[in-house]
């Protein structure tokens, strides 16, 4: 792990670095170096397997973070490569040529966050949602509750109970719940 | 509605005068009087309902967390076969559809097809609070919240999630209703098909189902 990290730092601009667990390191890379770094990692280091890909919506900074989780299948060490892209008109290079399974992740990220991966197969095809007309539902500016109230009929008379108060009353304020 | 499907053959009308053997020779000859056609019809209906209530065949389909509870129900510990309840692989062989928890809008489309392909008489059981009022998924953009807007539900079983005992309780209630001839959901579905369709189309945005899935 340390050898790979050092070599990565020598070749690319590692913007930040964090150790989450003994077997899990995170690195942040600039967007334009990410594809090159991933290719290099796959070809020249033991981190050959793409285990997961995801998006984080940093709406306050008007950015999406794309995360690639790579694994070393011999030692089970994990390396998380993160990169930030602009939130409006979000596009990212596809990695499906490196790892064919990325097609499915990219299709899902396209549907749920609206991030485009030009050149990736099945972009824009429906993956989980069918007939979705609103903005992608996992974006943080999508108001789920308002959507539900507007679109999905409800049964009147539904009660909401504040669990903390209710159980607190039941158990006589024995402070069983954490604050 | 003009193209309303005739699915009511599950409850046949026996025309008066066509009582079997009314003028032939059967035991009624020896009784000396013809049976009252109405009571005859009722008797047949009662027998039929008794058979139906004791052979509930459930389509093997599960959504949501509640379908987990169908496994212990079907296997050794709770053994639903002692009530004549069995799992069937296809809609053509089943007469009970269990919606076992939250139902995503995408699944609703499939469920409508399955329900319409089942032969009448057929019954729908809503399992868990998600089918009743959305349960803890009430604010999900992907699930429906009130099942009886889209399918005619005969029995709801409350709980999150209901235990197999509750399911058995629900089935016993369904059996009682069938024996008493109280279940008219499948007739209601045909009679008010337009209303159900309107509700279904309201949340299924890319509607591409046929007029009726025979
Ligand atoms: S009622 Fe509860 S157990 Fe059943 S599907 Fe909903 S959340 Fe899951």
mmCIF file of C-alpha atoms and ligand atoms in Angstrom:
data_model
loop_
_atom_site.group_PDB
_atom_site.id
_atom_site.type_symbol
_atom_site.label_atom_id
_atom_site.label_comp_id
_atom_site.label_asym_id
_atom_site.label_seq_id
_atom_site.Cartn_x
_atom_site.Cartn_y
_atom_site.Cartn_z
ATOM 1 C CA UNK A 1 0.000 0.000 0.000
ATOM 2 C CA UNK A 2 2.679 2.515 1.027
ATOM 3 C CA UNK A 3 4.787 1.748 -2.055
ATOM 4 C CA UNK A 4 1.817 2.309 -4.326
ATOM 5 C CA UNK A 5 0.868 5.512 -2.541
ATOM 6 C CA UNK A 6 4.406 6.853 -2.791
ATOM 7 C CA UNK A 7 4.623 5.984 -6.475
ATOM 8 C CA UNK A 8 1.224 7.594 -7.060
ATOM 9 C CA UNK A 9 2.397 10.781 -5.357
ATOM 10 C CA UNK A 10 5.565 10.853 -7.442
ATOM 11 C CA UNK A 11 3.662 10.661 -10.709
ATOM 12 C CA UNK A 12 0.426 12.534 -10.074
ATOM 13 C CA UNK A 13 -0.765 15.531 -8.095
ATOM 14 C CA UNK A 14 -2.315 14.015 -5.004
ATOM 15 C CA UNK A 15 -4.364 16.905 -3.616
ATOM 16 C CA UNK A 16 -5.147 15.305 -0.297
ATOM 17 C CA UNK A 17 -4.752 11.969 1.388
ATOM 18 C CA UNK A 18 -6.427 10.296 4.299
ATOM 19 C CA UNK A 19 -6.171 6.947 6.023
ATOM 20 C CA UNK A 20 -9.618 5.698 6.939
ATOM 21 C CA UNK A 21 -8.619 2.264 8.231
ATOM 22 C CA UNK A 22 -5.465 0.185 8.232
ATOM 23 C CA UNK A 23 -6.552 -1.314 4.920
ATOM 24 C CA UNK A 24 -8.344 1.699 3.420
ATOM 25 C CA UNK A 25 -6.664 4.832 2.052
ATOM 26 C CA UNK A 26 -8.307 7.763 0.337
ATOM 27 C CA UNK A 27 -6.617 10.046 -2.160
ATOM 28 C CA UNK A 28 -7.955 13.092 -3.951
ATOM 29 C CA UNK A 29 -6.837 13.745 -7.511
ATOM 30 C CA UNK A 30 -7.544 16.573 -9.935
ATOM 31 C CA UNK A 31 -10.131 15.681 -12.504
ATOM 32 C CA UNK A 32 -7.846 15.799 -15.546
ATOM 33 C CA UNK A 33 -5.379 13.329 -14.032
ATOM 34 C CA UNK A 34 -7.916 10.834 -12.767
ATOM 35 C CA UNK A 35 -8.286 8.649 -15.833
ATOM 36 C CA UNK A 36 -4.523 8.514 -16.308
ATOM 37 C CA UNK A 37 -4.011 7.650 -12.656
ATOM 38 C CA UNK A 38 -6.624 4.896 -12.738
ATOM 39 C CA UNK A 39 -5.056 3.416 -15.861
ATOM 40 C CA UNK A 40 -1.643 3.558 -14.258
ATOM 41 C CA UNK A 41 -2.946 1.956 -11.055
ATOM 42 C CA UNK A 42 -4.517 -0.867 -12.980
ATOM 43 C CA UNK A 43 -1.499 -1.513 -15.190
ATOM 44 C CA UNK A 44 1.418 -0.997 -12.824
ATOM 45 C CA UNK A 45 0.234 -1.671 -9.275
ATOM 46 C CA UNK A 46 -1.607 -4.520 -7.563
ATOM 47 C CA UNK A 47 -4.794 -2.405 -7.362
ATOM 48 C CA UNK A 48 -6.370 -4.036 -10.385
ATOM 49 C CA UNK A 49 -9.958 -4.495 -9.324
ATOM 50 C CA UNK A 50 -12.709 -1.880 -9.461
ATOM 51 C CA UNK A 51 -14.914 -2.723 -6.509
ATOM 52 C CA UNK A 52 -17.267 0.212 -6.475
ATOM 53 C CA UNK A 53 -18.020 3.572 -8.034
ATOM 54 C CA UNK A 54 -20.237 6.258 -6.614
ATOM 55 C CA UNK A 55 -21.136 9.933 -6.572
ATOM 56 C CA UNK A 56 -21.341 12.310 -3.631
ATOM 57 C CA UNK A 57 -23.296 15.517 -4.086
ATOM 58 C CA UNK A 58 -21.387 18.460 -2.567
ATOM 59 C CA UNK A 59 -24.127 20.920 -3.315
ATOM 60 C CA UNK A 60 -22.670 23.687 -1.129
ATOM 61 C CA UNK A 61 -19.504 23.696 -3.208
ATOM 62 C CA UNK A 62 -21.419 23.184 -6.456
ATOM 63 C CA UNK A 63 -19.477 19.997 -7.125
ATOM 64 C CA UNK A 64 -19.937 16.271 -7.496
ATOM 65 C CA UNK A 65 -17.347 13.928 -6.100
ATOM 66 C CA UNK A 66 -16.782 10.761 -8.099
ATOM 67 C CA UNK A 67 -15.305 7.940 -6.081
ATOM 68 C CA UNK A 68 -13.551 4.877 -7.426
ATOM 69 C CA UNK A 69 -12.840 2.093 -4.972
ATOM 70 C CA UNK A 70 -9.960 -0.089 -6.080
ATOM 71 C CA UNK A 71 -8.867 -3.299 -4.408
ATOM 72 C CA UNK A 72 -5.695 -5.289 -4.268
ATOM 73 C CA UNK A 73 -7.051 -8.844 -4.561
ATOM 74 C CA UNK A 74 -3.970 -10.357 -2.922
ATOM 75 C CA UNK A 75 -3.842 -8.297 0.262
ATOM 76 C CA UNK A 76 -7.459 -7.027 0.234
ATOM 77 C CA UNK A 77 -6.177 -3.458 0.669
ATOM 78 C CA UNK A 78 -8.516 -0.787 -0.624
ATOM 79 C CA UNK A 79 -7.638 2.469 -2.326
ATOM 80 C CA UNK A 80 -10.291 5.099 -2.760
ATOM 81 C CA UNK A 81 -9.630 7.539 -5.574
ATOM 82 C CA UNK A 82 -11.768 10.674 -5.330
ATOM 83 C CA UNK A 83 -12.141 13.487 -7.799
ATOM 84 C CA UNK A 84 -14.355 16.569 -7.959
ATOM 85 C CA UNK A 85 -16.254 17.723 -11.037
ATOM 86 C CA UNK A 86 -18.445 20.740 -11.643
ATOM 87 C CA UNK A 87 -22.030 20.141 -10.678
ATOM 88 C CA UNK A 88 -23.713 21.897 -13.557
ATOM 89 C CA UNK A 89 -23.455 19.943 -16.807
ATOM 90 C CA UNK A 90 -21.578 17.246 -14.922
ATOM 91 C CA UNK A 91 -19.514 15.040 -17.226
ATOM 92 C CA UNK A 92 -16.785 12.552 -16.475
ATOM 93 C CA UNK A 93 -14.596 10.284 -18.570
ATOM 94 C CA UNK A 94 -15.847 6.726 -18.681
ATOM 95 C CA UNK A 95 -13.661 3.928 -17.318
ATOM 96 C CA UNK A 96 -15.588 1.117 -18.978
ATOM 97 C CA UNK A 97 -12.626 0.352 -21.225
ATOM 98 C CA UNK A 98 -10.559 -0.422 -18.135
ATOM 99 C CA UNK A 99 -13.249 -2.278 -16.206
ATOM 100 C CA UNK A 100 -16.292 -3.439 -18.190
ATOM 101 C CA UNK A 101 -18.437 -3.611 -15.045
ATOM 102 C CA UNK A 102 -18.186 0.178 -14.804
ATOM 103 C CA UNK A 103 -20.912 0.370 -17.464
ATOM 104 C CA UNK A 104 -23.572 -0.531 -14.903
ATOM 105 C CA UNK A 105 -22.255 1.886 -12.295
ATOM 106 C CA UNK A 106 -22.077 4.655 -14.839
ATOM 107 C CA UNK A 107 -25.586 3.947 -16.027
ATOM 108 C CA UNK A 108 -26.863 4.140 -12.471
ATOM 109 C CA UNK A 109 -24.916 7.317 -11.660
ATOM 110 C CA UNK A 110 -26.270 8.840 -14.837
ATOM 111 C CA UNK A 111 -29.823 8.036 -13.814
ATOM 112 C CA UNK A 112 -29.618 8.880 -10.124
ATOM 113 C CA UNK A 113 -27.379 11.985 -10.266
ATOM 114 C CA UNK A 114 -27.474 13.046 -13.888
ATOM 115 C CA UNK A 115 -23.698 12.722 -14.335
ATOM 116 C CA UNK A 116 -22.890 12.066 -17.984
ATOM 117 C CA UNK A 117 -20.257 9.552 -19.059
ATOM 118 C CA UNK A 118 -19.897 10.159 -22.784
ATOM 119 C CA UNK A 119 -18.951 7.020 -24.694
ATOM 120 C CA UNK A 120 -20.183 4.654 -22.011
ATOM 121 C CA UNK A 121 -22.770 2.194 -23.322
ATOM 122 C CA UNK A 122 -26.396 2.357 -22.123
ATOM 123 C CA UNK A 123 -26.159 5.979 -20.976
ATOM 124 C CA UNK A 124 -29.629 7.460 -20.695
ATOM 125 C CA UNK A 125 -31.330 4.071 -20.702
ATOM 126 C CA UNK A 126 -33.519 3.491 -17.710
ATOM 127 C CA UNK A 127 -31.805 1.420 -15.060
ATOM 128 C CA UNK A 128 -34.038 1.411 -11.975
ATOM 129 C CA UNK A 129 -36.524 4.185 -12.574
ATOM 130 C CA UNK A 130 -39.070 3.908 -15.323
ATOM 131 C CA UNK A 131 -40.682 6.922 -16.894
ATOM 132 C CA UNK A 132 -38.917 9.371 -14.587
ATOM 133 C CA UNK A 133 -39.698 12.967 -15.509
ATOM 134 C CA UNK A 134 -38.245 14.966 -12.632
ATOM 135 C CA UNK A 135 -34.641 15.894 -11.844
ATOM 136 C CA UNK A 136 -32.511 12.870 -10.872
ATOM 137 C CA UNK A 137 -33.772 11.773 -7.466
ATOM 138 C CA UNK A 138 -30.492 11.369 -5.617
ATOM 139 C CA UNK A 139 -29.427 14.956 -6.201
ATOM 140 C CA UNK A 140 -29.697 16.854 -2.968
ATOM 141 C CA UNK A 141 -31.801 19.597 -4.490
ATOM 142 C CA UNK A 142 -34.503 17.035 -5.277
ATOM 143 C CA UNK A 143 -37.191 17.494 -2.615
ATOM 144 C CA UNK A 144 -38.354 13.941 -1.981
ATOM 145 C CA UNK A 145 -41.136 14.780 0.458
ATOM 146 C CA UNK A 146 -42.576 17.446 -1.810
ATOM 147 C CA UNK A 147 -42.436 15.042 -4.762
ATOM 148 C CA UNK A 148 -44.277 12.393 -2.769
ATOM 149 C CA UNK A 149 -46.925 14.852 -1.602
ATOM 150 C CA UNK A 150 -47.427 16.078 -5.159
ATOM 151 C CA UNK A 151 -47.389 12.786 -7.041
ATOM 152 C CA UNK A 152 -48.198 9.785 -4.876
ATOM 153 C CA UNK A 153 -51.691 9.544 -3.390
ATOM 154 C CA UNK A 154 -51.847 9.185 0.361
ATOM 155 C CA UNK A 155 -54.300 7.690 2.800
ATOM 156 C CA UNK A 156 -55.639 10.456 5.034
ATOM 157 C CA UNK A 157 -55.272 10.160 8.775
ATOM 158 C CA UNK A 158 -51.705 9.074 9.000
ATOM 159 C CA UNK A 159 -50.180 10.014 12.357
ATOM 160 C CA UNK A 160 -46.564 10.868 12.967
ATOM 161 C CA UNK A 161 -45.106 10.157 16.351
ATOM 162 C CA UNK A 162 -41.887 11.634 17.655
ATOM 163 C CA UNK A 163 -40.248 8.372 18.680
ATOM 164 C CA UNK A 164 -37.936 9.998 21.171
ATOM 165 C CA UNK A 165 -40.759 11.713 23.056
ATOM 166 C CA UNK A 166 -43.094 8.739 22.820
ATOM 167 C CA UNK A 167 -40.631 6.175 24.113
ATOM 168 C CA UNK A 168 -39.334 8.693 26.637
ATOM 169 C CA UNK A 169 -42.834 8.984 28.064
ATOM 170 C CA UNK A 170 -43.314 5.216 27.997
ATOM 171 C CA UNK A 171 -40.158 4.433 29.897
ATOM 172 C CA UNK A 172 -40.640 7.328 32.324
ATOM 173 C CA UNK A 173 -37.697 9.426 31.106
ATOM 174 C CA UNK A 174 -35.164 6.881 32.195
ATOM 175 C CA UNK A 175 -32.791 8.333 29.637
ATOM 176 C CA UNK A 176 -32.549 5.122 27.712
ATOM 177 C CA UNK A 177 -32.114 7.029 24.480
ATOM 178 C CA UNK A 178 -28.896 8.653 23.499
ATOM 179 C CA UNK A 179 -28.862 12.371 22.949
ATOM 180 C CA UNK B 1 -66.927 1.034 -20.736
ATOM 181 C CA UNK B 2 -67.481 -0.984 -23.894
ATOM 182 C CA UNK B 3 -64.550 -3.383 -23.930
ATOM 183 C CA UNK B 4 -65.080 -4.486 -20.354
ATOM 184 C CA UNK B 5 -63.671 -8.016 -20.078
ATOM 185 C CA UNK B 6 -66.063 -10.718 -19.031
ATOM 186 C CA UNK B 7 -64.180 -12.212 -16.159
ATOM 187 C CA UNK B 8 -67.150 -12.959 -14.012
ATOM 188 C CA UNK B 9 -67.403 -16.543 -15.131
ATOM 189 C CA UNK B 10 -66.002 -17.490 -11.727
ATOM 190 C CA UNK B 11 -69.480 -16.949 -10.280
ATOM 191 C CA UNK B 12 -71.756 -18.704 -12.697
ATOM 192 C CA UNK B 13 -75.420 -17.897 -12.795
ATOM 193 C CA UNK B 14 -77.462 -21.054 -12.894
ATOM 194 C CA UNK B 15 -80.571 -20.225 -14.907
ATOM 195 C CA UNK B 16 -83.787 -21.265 -13.266
ATOM 196 C CA UNK B 17 -85.231 -24.343 -14.914
ATOM 197 C CA UNK B 18 -81.845 -25.746 -15.735
ATOM 198 C CA UNK B 19 -81.496 -27.442 -12.402
ATOM 199 C CA UNK B 20 -79.786 -30.720 -13.128
ATOM 200 C CA UNK B 21 -82.112 -33.705 -13.377
ATOM 201 C CA UNK B 22 -85.147 -31.563 -12.698
ATOM 202 C CA UNK B 23 -87.222 -33.722 -14.958
ATOM 203 C CA UNK B 24 -84.970 -36.726 -15.138
ATOM 204 C CA UNK B 25 -84.617 -39.466 -12.637
ATOM 205 C CA UNK B 26 -82.423 -38.770 -9.675
ATOM 206 C CA UNK B 27 -82.906 -38.764 -5.967
ATOM 207 C CA UNK B 28 -85.348 -35.903 -6.189
ATOM 208 C CA UNK B 29 -87.762 -38.361 -7.843
ATOM 209 C CA UNK B 30 -87.765 -40.338 -4.669
ATOM 210 C CA UNK B 31 -88.185 -37.270 -2.513
ATOM 211 C CA UNK B 32 -91.322 -36.591 -4.386
ATOM 212 C CA UNK B 33 -90.721 -32.898 -4.918
ATOM 213 C CA UNK B 34 -88.384 -30.769 -7.000
ATOM 214 C CA UNK B 35 -85.715 -28.895 -5.097
ATOM 215 C CA UNK B 36 -86.130 -25.158 -4.888
ATOM 216 C CA UNK B 37 -83.801 -23.774 -7.615
ATOM 217 C CA UNK B 38 -82.629 -20.970 -5.389
ATOM 218 C CA UNK B 39 -81.601 -23.148 -2.502
ATOM 219 C CA UNK B 40 -79.995 -25.517 -4.977
ATOM 220 C CA UNK B 41 -77.907 -22.683 -6.353
ATOM 221 C CA UNK B 42 -76.982 -21.521 -2.907
ATOM 222 C CA UNK B 43 -75.960 -25.008 -1.921
ATOM 223 C CA UNK B 44 -73.695 -25.303 -4.959
ATOM 224 C CA UNK B 45 -72.199 -21.914 -4.224
ATOM 225 C CA UNK B 46 -71.568 -22.887 -0.613
ATOM 226 C CA UNK B 47 -69.823 -26.072 -1.633
ATOM 227 C CA UNK B 48 -67.767 -24.202 -4.202
ATOM 228 C CA UNK B 49 -66.797 -21.548 -1.702
ATOM 229 C CA UNK B 50 -65.788 -24.213 0.772
ATOM 230 C CA UNK B 51 -63.480 -25.768 -1.792
ATOM 231 C CA UNK B 52 -62.087 -22.415 -2.769
ATOM 232 C CA UNK B 53 -61.434 -21.376 0.806
ATOM 233 C CA UNK B 54 -59.469 -24.539 1.405
ATOM 234 C CA UNK B 55 -57.283 -24.344 -1.658
ATOM 235 C CA UNK B 56 -55.643 -20.947 -1.592
ATOM 236 C CA UNK B 57 -52.843 -21.056 -4.093
ATOM 237 C CA UNK B 58 -50.463 -18.188 -3.691
ATOM 238 C CA UNK B 59 -48.286 -16.944 -6.487
ATOM 239 C CA UNK B 60 -44.656 -17.156 -5.445
ATOM 240 C CA UNK B 61 -43.836 -13.492 -5.646
ATOM 241 C CA UNK B 62 -42.497 -11.186 -3.009
ATOM 242 C CA UNK B 63 -41.779 -7.505 -2.677
ATOM 243 C CA UNK B 64 -40.427 -5.650 0.290
ATOM 244 C CA UNK B 65 -39.276 -7.043 3.602
ATOM 245 C CA UNK B 66 -42.529 -8.900 4.294
ATOM 246 C CA UNK B 67 -41.794 -11.685 1.864
ATOM 247 C CA UNK B 68 -39.126 -12.861 4.295
ATOM 248 C CA UNK B 69 -41.961 -13.950 6.570
ATOM 249 C CA UNK B 70 -43.417 -16.134 3.845
ATOM 250 C CA UNK B 71 -40.452 -18.492 4.089
ATOM 251 C CA UNK B 72 -41.031 -19.662 7.661
ATOM 252 C CA UNK B 73 -44.713 -19.766 6.832
ATOM 253 C CA UNK B 74 -44.102 -22.149 3.968
ATOM 254 C CA UNK B 75 -41.599 -24.375 5.718
ATOM 255 C CA UNK B 76 -41.571 -26.719 8.681
ATOM 256 C CA UNK B 77 -42.262 -24.402 11.584
ATOM 257 C CA UNK B 78 -45.536 -22.822 10.482
ATOM 258 C CA UNK B 79 -46.324 -25.051 7.504
ATOM 259 C CA UNK B 80 -49.094 -23.271 5.665
ATOM 260 C CA UNK B 81 -49.908 -26.344 3.608
ATOM 261 C CA UNK B 82 -51.954 -27.717 6.488
ATOM 262 C CA UNK B 83 -54.466 -24.971 5.629
ATOM 263 C CA UNK B 84 -54.401 -25.872 1.952
ATOM 264 C CA UNK B 85 -52.259 -22.843 1.154
ATOM 265 C CA UNK B 86 -49.600 -23.608 -1.399
ATOM 266 C CA UNK B 87 -47.100 -21.653 -3.464
ATOM 267 C CA UNK B 88 -47.571 -21.742 -7.208
ATOM 268 C CA UNK B 89 -45.048 -20.764 -9.858
ATOM 269 C CA UNK B 90 -47.277 -18.995 -12.395
ATOM 270 C CA UNK B 91 -50.226 -16.605 -12.262
ATOM 271 C CA UNK B 92 -52.337 -19.025 -14.277
ATOM 272 C CA UNK B 93 -52.223 -21.517 -11.417
ATOM 273 C CA UNK B 94 -52.773 -19.162 -8.524
ATOM 274 C CA UNK B 95 -55.703 -17.396 -6.972
ATOM 275 C CA UNK B 96 -54.063 -15.385 -4.204
ATOM 276 C CA UNK B 97 -51.665 -12.507 -4.711
ATOM 277 C CA UNK B 98 -49.774 -11.381 -1.630
ATOM 278 C CA UNK B 99 -48.257 -7.922 -1.796
ATOM 279 C CA UNK B 100 -45.722 -8.432 0.917
ATOM 280 C CA UNK B 101 -44.624 -4.943 1.831
ATOM 281 C CA UNK B 102 -43.542 -1.801 0.048
ATOM 282 C CA UNK B 103 -44.314 -1.979 -3.630
ATOM 283 C CA UNK B 104 -42.214 0.105 -5.946
ATOM 284 C CA UNK B 105 -43.957 1.778 -8.833
ATOM 285 C CA UNK B 106 -41.865 -0.291 -11.200
ATOM 286 C CA UNK B 107 -43.068 -3.490 -9.523
ATOM 287 C CA UNK B 108 -46.647 -2.247 -9.495
ATOM 288 C CA UNK B 109 -46.637 -2.462 -13.270
ATOM 289 C CA UNK B 110 -45.610 -6.134 -13.131
ATOM 290 C CA UNK B 111 -48.051 -6.843 -10.344
ATOM 291 C CA UNK B 112 -50.948 -5.461 -12.388
ATOM 292 C CA UNK B 113 -50.022 -7.800 -15.232
ATOM 293 C CA UNK B 114 -49.767 -10.738 -12.872
ATOM 294 C CA UNK B 115 -53.060 -9.961 -11.186
ATOM 295 C CA UNK B 116 -54.934 -9.631 -14.450
ATOM 296 C CA UNK B 117 -53.562 -12.930 -15.704
ATOM 297 C CA UNK B 118 -54.789 -14.855 -12.696
ATOM 298 C CA UNK B 119 -58.048 -16.728 -13.241
ATOM 299 C CA UNK B 120 -61.079 -15.578 -11.261
ATOM 300 C CA UNK B 121 -62.025 -15.864 -8.495
ATOM 301 C CA UNK B 122 -58.881 -14.320 -7.068
ATOM 302 C CA UNK B 123 -57.930 -12.440 -3.956
ATOM 303 C CA UNK B 124 -55.328 -9.902 -2.926
ATOM 304 C CA UNK B 125 -53.717 -9.809 0.496
ATOM 305 C CA UNK B 126 -51.884 -6.650 1.541
ATOM 306 C CA UNK B 127 -49.148 -7.490 4.007
ATOM 307 C CA UNK B 128 -47.534 -4.916 6.244
ATOM 308 C CA UNK B 129 -48.089 -1.256 6.923
ATOM 309 C CA UNK B 130 -46.328 -0.243 3.720
ATOM 310 C CA UNK B 131 -49.272 -1.506 1.700
ATOM 311 C CA UNK B 132 -51.770 0.235 3.970
ATOM 312 C CA UNK B 133 -50.434 3.779 4.230
ATOM 313 C CA UNK B 134 -46.855 3.690 3.033
ATOM 314 C CA UNK B 135 -45.417 2.557 6.365
ATOM 315 C CA UNK B 136 -41.935 3.799 6.957
ATOM 316 C CA UNK B 137 -41.487 4.260 3.229
ATOM 317 C CA UNK B 138 -44.199 6.890 3.128
ATOM 318 C CA UNK B 139 -41.774 9.525 1.851
ATOM 319 C CA UNK B 140 -40.081 7.408 -0.795
ATOM 320 C CA UNK B 141 -40.236 8.664 -4.350
ATOM 321 C CA UNK B 142 -40.217 5.095 -5.641
ATOM 322 C CA UNK B 143 -43.067 3.328 -3.834
ATOM 323 C CA UNK B 144 -46.826 3.537 -3.865
ATOM 324 C CA UNK B 145 -48.574 4.219 -0.577
ATOM 325 C CA UNK B 146 -52.162 2.962 -0.748
ATOM 326 C CA UNK B 147 -52.501 -0.434 -2.350
ATOM 327 C CA UNK B 148 -56.280 -0.483 -2.668
ATOM 328 C CA UNK B 149 -56.156 2.381 -5.143
ATOM 329 C CA UNK B 150 -54.477 0.097 -7.649
ATOM 330 C CA UNK B 151 -55.688 -3.411 -6.841
ATOM 331 C CA UNK B 152 -58.805 -4.627 -5.016
ATOM 332 C CA UNK B 153 -57.456 -5.699 -1.634
ATOM 333 C CA UNK B 154 -59.515 -8.255 0.274
ATOM 334 C CA UNK B 155 -57.502 -8.522 3.464
ATOM 335 C CA UNK B 156 -54.889 -6.235 4.988
ATOM 336 C CA UNK B 157 -52.524 -7.598 7.581
ATOM 337 C CA UNK B 158 -51.060 -4.814 9.709
ATOM 338 C CA UNK B 159 -47.606 -4.833 11.218
ATOM 339 C CA UNK B 160 -44.065 -4.000 10.307
ATOM 340 C CA UNK B 161 -43.397 -6.720 9.639
ATOM 341 C CA UNK B 162 -46.261 -9.046 10.544
ATOM 342 C CA UNK B 163 -45.191 -12.353 12.039
ATOM 343 C CA UNK B 164 -46.161 -15.638 10.374
ATOM 344 C CA UNK B 165 -48.880 -16.046 13.003
ATOM 345 C CA UNK B 166 -50.407 -12.774 11.840
ATOM 346 C CA UNK B 167 -50.272 -14.034 8.282
ATOM 347 C CA UNK B 168 -52.053 -17.203 9.281
ATOM 348 C CA UNK B 169 -54.612 -15.026 11.045
ATOM 349 C CA UNK B 170 -55.068 -13.060 7.850
ATOM 350 C CA UNK B 171 -55.479 -16.197 5.803
ATOM 351 C CA UNK B 172 -58.066 -17.537 8.228
ATOM 352 C CA UNK B 173 -59.969 -14.294 7.875
ATOM 353 C CA UNK B 174 -59.740 -14.584 4.082
ATOM 354 C CA UNK B 175 -61.038 -18.151 4.302
ATOM 355 C CA UNK B 176 -63.934 -17.042 6.442
ATOM 356 C CA UNK B 177 -64.779 -14.310 3.982
ATOM 357 C CA UNK B 178 -64.611 -16.672 1.024
ATOM 358 C CA UNK B 179 -66.834 -19.209 2.758
ATOM 359 C CA UNK B 180 -69.380 -16.498 3.456
ATOM 360 C CA UNK B 181 -69.134 -15.174 -0.072
ATOM 361 C CA UNK B 182 -67.950 -11.762 1.140
ATOM 362 C CA UNK B 183 -65.016 -11.356 -1.213
ATOM 363 C CA UNK B 184 -66.034 -9.360 -4.225
ATOM 364 C CA UNK B 185 -62.729 -7.654 -5.004
ATOM 365 C CA UNK B 186 -62.194 -9.338 -8.363
ATOM 366 C CA UNK B 187 -65.694 -8.361 -9.455
ATOM 367 C CA UNK B 188 -65.123 -4.818 -8.278
ATOM 368 C CA UNK B 189 -61.900 -4.669 -10.283
ATOM 369 C CA UNK B 190 -63.762 -5.405 -13.503
ATOM 370 C CA UNK B 191 -66.730 -3.233 -12.732
ATOM 371 C CA UNK B 192 -64.602 -0.246 -11.829
ATOM 372 C CA UNK B 193 -61.705 -0.983 -14.161
ATOM 373 C CA UNK B 194 -61.706 2.611 -15.416
ATOM 374 C CA UNK B 195 -61.259 3.945 -11.898
ATOM 375 C CA UNK B 196 -58.404 1.531 -11.136
ATOM 376 C CA UNK B 197 -56.771 2.311 -14.477
ATOM 377 C CA UNK B 198 -56.939 6.019 -13.795
ATOM 378 C CA UNK B 199 -55.193 5.561 -10.456
ATOM 379 C CA UNK B 200 -52.626 3.240 -11.956
ATOM 380 C CA UNK B 201 -51.825 5.619 -14.774
ATOM 381 C CA UNK B 202 -51.505 8.477 -12.321
ATOM 382 C CA UNK B 203 -48.309 7.045 -10.850
ATOM 383 C CA UNK B 204 -47.062 4.802 -13.659
ATOM 384 C CA UNK B 205 -45.756 7.511 -15.937
ATOM 385 C CA UNK B 206 -44.574 5.336 -18.829
ATOM 386 C CA UNK B 207 -47.793 3.362 -19.147
ATOM 387 C CA UNK B 208 -47.365 0.702 -21.834
ATOM 388 C CA UNK B 209 -49.633 -2.098 -20.650
ATOM 389 C CA UNK B 210 -52.358 -3.506 -22.876
ATOM 390 C CA UNK B 211 -56.031 -2.684 -22.239
ATOM 391 C CA UNK B 212 -56.233 -5.812 -20.178
ATOM 392 C CA UNK B 213 -53.557 -8.462 -19.608
ATOM 393 C CA UNK B 214 -55.432 -11.608 -20.442
HETATM 394 S S1 LIG C 1 -44.297 -2.875 6.458
HETATM 395 FE FE1 LIG C 1 -42.295 -2.828 7.449
HETATM 396 S S2 LIG C 1 -41.496 -4.915 7.142
HETATM 397 FE FE2 LIG C 1 -43.158 -4.612 5.664
HETATM 398 S S3 LIG C 1 -42.182 -3.880 3.801
HETATM 399 FE FE3 LIG C 1 -42.815 -2.088 4.977
HETATM 400 S S4 LIG C 1 -41.001 -1.534 6.159
HETATM 401 FE FE4 LIG C 1 -40.713 -3.627 5.459
#
